[in-house]
CSV table of C-alpha atoms in Angstrom, one decimal:
chain,number,residue,atom,x,y,z
A,252,UNK,CA,-9.0,44.2,113.8
A,253,UNK,CA,-5.9,45.5,113.9
A,254,UNK,CA,-4.2,45.3,110.5
A,255,UNK,CA,-0.7,44.7,111.3
A,256,UNK,CA,0.7,48.2,109.6
A,257,UNK,CA,-0.8,48.9,112.5
A,258,UNK,CA,0.9,47.3,115.1
A,259,UNK,CA,3.5,49.3,116.8
A,260,UNK,CA,4.5,47.0,120.3
A,261,UNK,CA,5.8,49.3,123.5
A,262,UNK,CA,9.4,48.5,123.5
A,263,UNK,CA,10.1,47.3,127.0
A,264,UNK,CA,13.7,45.2,127.0
A,265,UNK,CA,14.3,42.3,128.9
A,266,UNK,CA,18.0,41.2,130.0
A,267,UNK,CA,16.7,37.8,129.3
A,268,UNK,CA,17.7,36.8,126.1
A,269,UNK,CA,20.4,35.3,123.9
A,270,UNK,CA,21.5,33.9,120.5
A,271,UNK,CA,20.0,31.5,118.7
A,272,UNK,CA,22.4,28.0,118.6
A,273,UNK,CA,23.9,26.7,115.3
A,274,UNK,CA,22.5,28.8,112.9
A,275,UNK,CA,18.2,28.5,113.8
A,276,UNK,CA,16.4,31.2,112.4
A,277,UNK,CA,12.1,31.3,114.0
A,278,UNK,CA,10.2,27.2,112.3
A,279,UNK,CA,7.6,27.2,115.0
A,280,UNK,CA,5.4,30.4,117.8
A,281,UNK,CA,5.2,29.2,121.5
A,282,UNK,CA,1.6,30.4,122.8
A,283,UNK,CA,1.7,30.7,126.4
A,284,UNK,CA,-0.7,32.5,129.2
A,285,UNK,CA,1.1,34.1,132.0
A,286,UNK,CA,-0.3,32.6,134.9
A,287,UNK,CA,0.1,34.9,137.3
A,288,UNK,CA,-2.7,38.3,138.5
A,289,UNK,CA,-1.7,40.6,135.8
A,290,UNK,CA,0.5,42.1,132.8
A,291,UNK,CA,2.2,45.0,135.2
A,292,UNK,CA,3.3,41.5,136.7
A,293,UNK,CA,4.2,39.4,133.7
A,294,UNK,CA,6.0,42.4,132.9
A,295,UNK,CA,8.1,42.5,135.6
A,296,UNK,CA,9.4,39.1,135.9
A,297,UNK,CA,9.8,38.8,132.2
A,298,UNK,CA,12.4,40.9,132.6
A,299,UNK,CA,14.1,40.3,136.2
A,300,UNK,CA,17.4,39.1,135.5
A,301,UNK,CA,17.4,37.1,138.9
A,302,UNK,CA,14.4,35.1,137.2
A,303,UNK,CA,16.1,34.4,134.0
A,304,UNK,CA,12.8,33.8,132.3
A,305,UNK,CA,11.7,36.1,128.7
A,306,UNK,CA,9.9,35.6,125.9
A,307,UNK,CA,10.1,38.0,122.5
A,308,UNK,CA,5.9,39.7,122.9
A,309,UNK,CA,3.5,39.8,125.5
A,310,UNK,CA,0.1,41.3,124.9
A,311,UNK,CA,-2.6,42.2,127.4
A,312,UNK,CA,-5.8,41.6,128.8
A,313,UNK,CA,-6.2,44.7,127.6
A,314,UNK,CA,-5.1,43.9,123.7
A,315,UNK,CA,-1.3,45.9,124.7
A,316,UNK,CA,1.4,44.7,122.6
A,317,UNK,CA,5.4,45.1,124.4
A,318,UNK,CA,8.7,42.9,122.7
A,319,UNK,CA,10.7,42.4,125.6
A,320,UNK,CA,13.0,40.4,122.6
A,321,UNK,CA,14.1,41.2,118.6
A,322,UNK,CA,12.6,38.8,117.2
A,323,UNK,CA,16.0,37.5,115.6
A,324,UNK,CA,17.1,36.6,119.2
A,325,UNK,CA,16.3,33.5,121.3
A,326,UNK,CA,14.2,34.6,124.0
A,327,UNK,CA,14.3,32.0,127.5
A,328,UNK,CA,10.5,30.6,126.5
A,329,UNK,CA,10.0,27.5,126.4
A,330,UNK,CA,12.1,25.2,128.4
A,331,UNK,CA,12.6,22.4,127.5
A,332,UNK,CA,10.3,20.1,125.5
A,333,UNK,CA,10.1,19.0,122.3
A,334,UNK,CA,8.3,19.6,118.8
A,335,UNK,CA,8.0,17.6,115.5
A,336,UNK,CA,11.3,15.6,116.8
A,337,UNK,CA,13.3,19.3,117.5
A,338,UNK,CA,14.8,20.4,121.1
A,339,UNK,CA,16.5,23.3,121.7
A,340,UNK,CA,12.9,25.1,120.7
A,341,UNK,CA,13.6,28.6,122.2
A,342,UNK,CA,16.4,28.6,119.1
A,343,UNK,CA,13.6,26.8,117.1
A,344,UNK,CA,10.6,29.8,118.3
A,345,UNK,CA,8.9,33.2,119.3
A,346,UNK,CA,7.3,32.9,122.3
A,347,UNK,CA,4.5,34.7,123.3
A,348,UNK,CA,3.8,35.3,126.7
A,349,UNK,CA,-0.4,36.0,126.9
A,350,UNK,CA,-1.8,38.2,130.0
A,351,UNK,CA,-4.0,35.4,131.4
A,352,UNK,CA,-4.2,33.4,134.8
A,353,UNK,CA,-5.4,30.2,133.0
A,354,UNK,CA,-8.6,30.0,134.4
A,355,UNK,CA,-10.7,32.0,132.4
A,356,UNK,CA,-11.1,32.2,128.4
A,357,UNK,CA,-9.0,34.9,127.0
A,358,UNK,CA,-10.5,38.7,125.9
A,359,UNK,CA,-11.8,39.7,123.1
A,360,UNK,CA,-9.1,43.1,123.1
A,361,UNK,CA,-6.3,40.6,123.0
A,362,UNK,CA,-7.6,37.7,120.7
A,363,UNK,CA,-7.5,40.7,118.4
A,364,UNK,CA,-3.8,42.0,119.1
A,365,UNK,CA,-3.0,38.2,118.6
A,366,UNK,CA,-4.2,37.6,115.1
A,367,UNK,CA,-2.6,40.7,113.6
A,368,UNK,CA,0.7,40.2,114.9
A,369,UNK,CA,0.4,36.1,113.9
A,370,UNK,CA,0.1,36.9,110.1
A,371,UNK,CA,3.3,39.2,110.8
A,372,UNK,CA,5.5,36.8,112.1
A,373,UNK,CA,4.6,34.0,109.5
A,374,UNK,CA,5.5,36.4,107.4
A,375,UNK,CA,8.6,37.7,108.4
A,376,UNK,CA,10.2,33.7,108.6
A,377,UNK,CA,8.0,32.1,106.8
A,378,UNK,CA,6.7,29.8,109.5
A,379,UNK,CA,3.3,27.6,108.7
A,380,UNK,CA,0.9,27.0,110.3
A,381,UNK,CA,1.2,23.5,111.4
A,382,UNK,CA,4.3,25.7,113.7
A,383,UNK,CA,2.1,27.9,115.4
A,384,UNK,CA,2.2,25.5,118.8
A,385,UNK,CA,1.2,26.3,122.7
A,386,UNK,CA,3.2,25.3,125.5
A,387,UNK,CA,1.7,22.1,126.5
A,388,UNK,CA,2.3,20.7,122.9
A,389,UNK,CA,6.1,21.0,123.2
A,390,UNK,CA,6.2,20.0,127.4
A,391,UNK,CA,3.4,17.3,127.3
A,392,UNK,CA,2.9,17.0,131.6
A,393,UNK,CA,5.7,19.9,132.4
A,394,UNK,CA,2.7,22.5,131.2
A,395,UNK,CA,-0.9,23.6,130.6
A,396,UNK,CA,-0.2,26.0,128.8
A,397,UNK,CA,-2.5,28.8,126.7
A,398,UNK,CA,-4.7,25.8,128.2
A,399,UNK,CA,-8.3,24.7,127.7
A,400,UNK,CA,-10.1,29.1,127.1
A,401,UNK,CA,-7.0,29.4,124.2
A,402,UNK,CA,-9.2,29.9,121.5
A,403,UNK,CA,-7.8,27.2,118.9
A,404,UNK,CA,-10.4,27.3,116.2
A,405,UNK,CA,-10.2,30.8,115.6
A,406,UNK,CA,-6.9,31.0,115.0
A,407,UNK,CA,-6.7,27.4,112.5
A,408,UNK,CA,-10.4,29.2,111.0
A,409,UNK,CA,-8.5,32.0,110.4
A,410,UNK,CA,-4.3,29.8,108.5
A,411,UNK,CA,-3.0,30.8,112.1
A,412,UNK,CA,-3.0,27.4,113.3
A,413,UNK,CA,-2.3,23.8,112.2
A,414,UNK,CA,-6.6,22.3,111.2
A,415,UNK,CA,-7.5,19.8,112.9
A,416,UNK,CA,-10.2,16.9,111.9
A,417,UNK,CA,-13.3,16.0,112.5
A,418,UNK,CA,-13.7,15.0,116.1
A,419,UNK,CA,-16.2,12.1,115.4
A,420,UNK,CA,-16.1,9.4,118.4
A,421,UNK,CA,-16.1,6.0,117.5
A,422,UNK,CA,-14.4,2.6,118.5
A,423,UNK,CA,-11.0,2.4,120.6
A,424,UNK,CA,-7.9,3.0,118.8
A,425,UNK,CA,-4.8,1.8,120.7
A,426,UNK,CA,-2.4,3.7,123.2
A,427,UNK,CA,0.3,2.7,120.2
A,428,UNK,CA,-1.5,3.9,117.0
A,429,UNK,CA,-2.8,6.8,118.6
A,430,UNK,CA,1.6,7.6,120.0
A,431,UNK,CA,2.3,7.2,116.4
A,432,UNK,CA,-0.6,9.9,115.2
A,433,UNK,CA,0.3,12.0,117.6
A,434,UNK,CA,3.3,11.6,116.5
A,435,UNK,CA,3.1,12.6,112.5
A,436,UNK,CA,1.2,15.5,114.5
A,437,UNK,CA,4.4,17.2,116.1
A,438,UNK,CA,4.3,16.1,119.1
A,439,UNK,CA,7.4,13.4,119.9
A,440,UNK,CA,8.4,15.1,123.3
A,441,UNK,CA,9.6,11.4,125.9
A,442,UNK,CA,5.7,11.3,127.4
A,443,UNK,CA,4.2,8.3,128.8
A,444,UNK,CA,0.0,7.8,127.7
A,445,UNK,CA,-1.5,9.5,129.8
A,446,UNK,CA,0.5,12.7,129.4
A,447,UNK,CA,0.5,12.3,125.5
A,448,UNK,CA,-3.2,12.3,124.7
A,449,UNK,CA,-3.6,14.9,128.1
A,450,UNK,CA,-1.3,17.6,126.1
A,451,UNK,CA,-3.1,16.5,122.3
A,452,UNK,CA,-6.5,17.5,124.9
A,453,UNK,CA,-5.6,20.2,126.1
A,454,UNK,CA,-4.6,21.3,122.3
A,455,UNK,CA,-8.0,20.1,120.4
A,456,UNK,CA,-10.8,18.8,122.5
A,457,UNK,CA,-10.3,20.6,125.8
A,458,UNK,CA,-13.8,19.6,126.8
A,459,UNK,CA,-12.8,15.5,126.5
A,460,UNK,CA,-12.6,12.8,130.1
A,461,UNK,CA,-11.8,10.2,130.4
A,462,UNK,CA,-10.1,7.3,128.3
A,463,UNK,CA,-8.8,7.1,124.9
A,464,UNK,CA,-10.8,7.5,121.9
A,465,UNK,CA,-11.0,7.5,118.1
A,466,UNK,CA,-12.1,11.3,117.9
A,467,UNK,CA,-8.6,11.8,119.7
A,468,UNK,CA,-7.5,10.6,116.2
A,469,UNK,CA,-9.6,11.8,114.2
A,470,UNK,CA,-8.6,15.2,115.3
A,471,UNK,CA,-4.3,14.7,114.9
A,472,UNK,CA,-5.3,13.8,110.4
A,473,UNK,CA,-5.6,16.7,108.0
A,474,UNK,CA,-9.3,17.3,107.4
A,475,UNK,CA,-8.9,15.8,103.5
A,476,UNK,CA,-7.5,12.4,105.0
A,477,UNK,CA,-10.2,11.1,107.0
A,478,UNK,CA,-13.1,8.9,106.0
């Protein structure tokens, strides 16, 4: 894995950015996939003024790292959504795009670069592991990235993402109990029960299907509180 001091992003400025609103500074890192055919195609779109989208960083399938917006500025990557009761996620976050269509695993060089980049951003802005989220976490029902192939547990093992409780299935909880647990974990976007369950599973249990079960609640709890 490259060290944080070895990271030298290729500066490829995007015109699509602004000032963070209301004096906000980053407290979140939002991970996306590009859903495009190549990193070059994604880079062109993220820097196209007509597209009106951008991100702070793009990581290619081969591990190449580009920076398009300076971290102190507000990139246009998150759109409408909410996390932990807060909106305007663009003003509160750093956006990282990963060159991936969403239909296949993320490459080892790409994950290695991401694992080197995250600690640097976390240190720069004093972001907690719980502040590293997916686009689908803050926009359930509207977005699905970084999708079921993204290895969240790999990041969790390095304290680079919120840890989950144990995946233990038993009797089904009520939708109200599940929604309350999800809200405590940060999933506060106003969506219906089906979309909420799908978003939690995308993050923690992408292999799961069927109706709500206790395992869906267990993964939302800090490991040391689950019995």
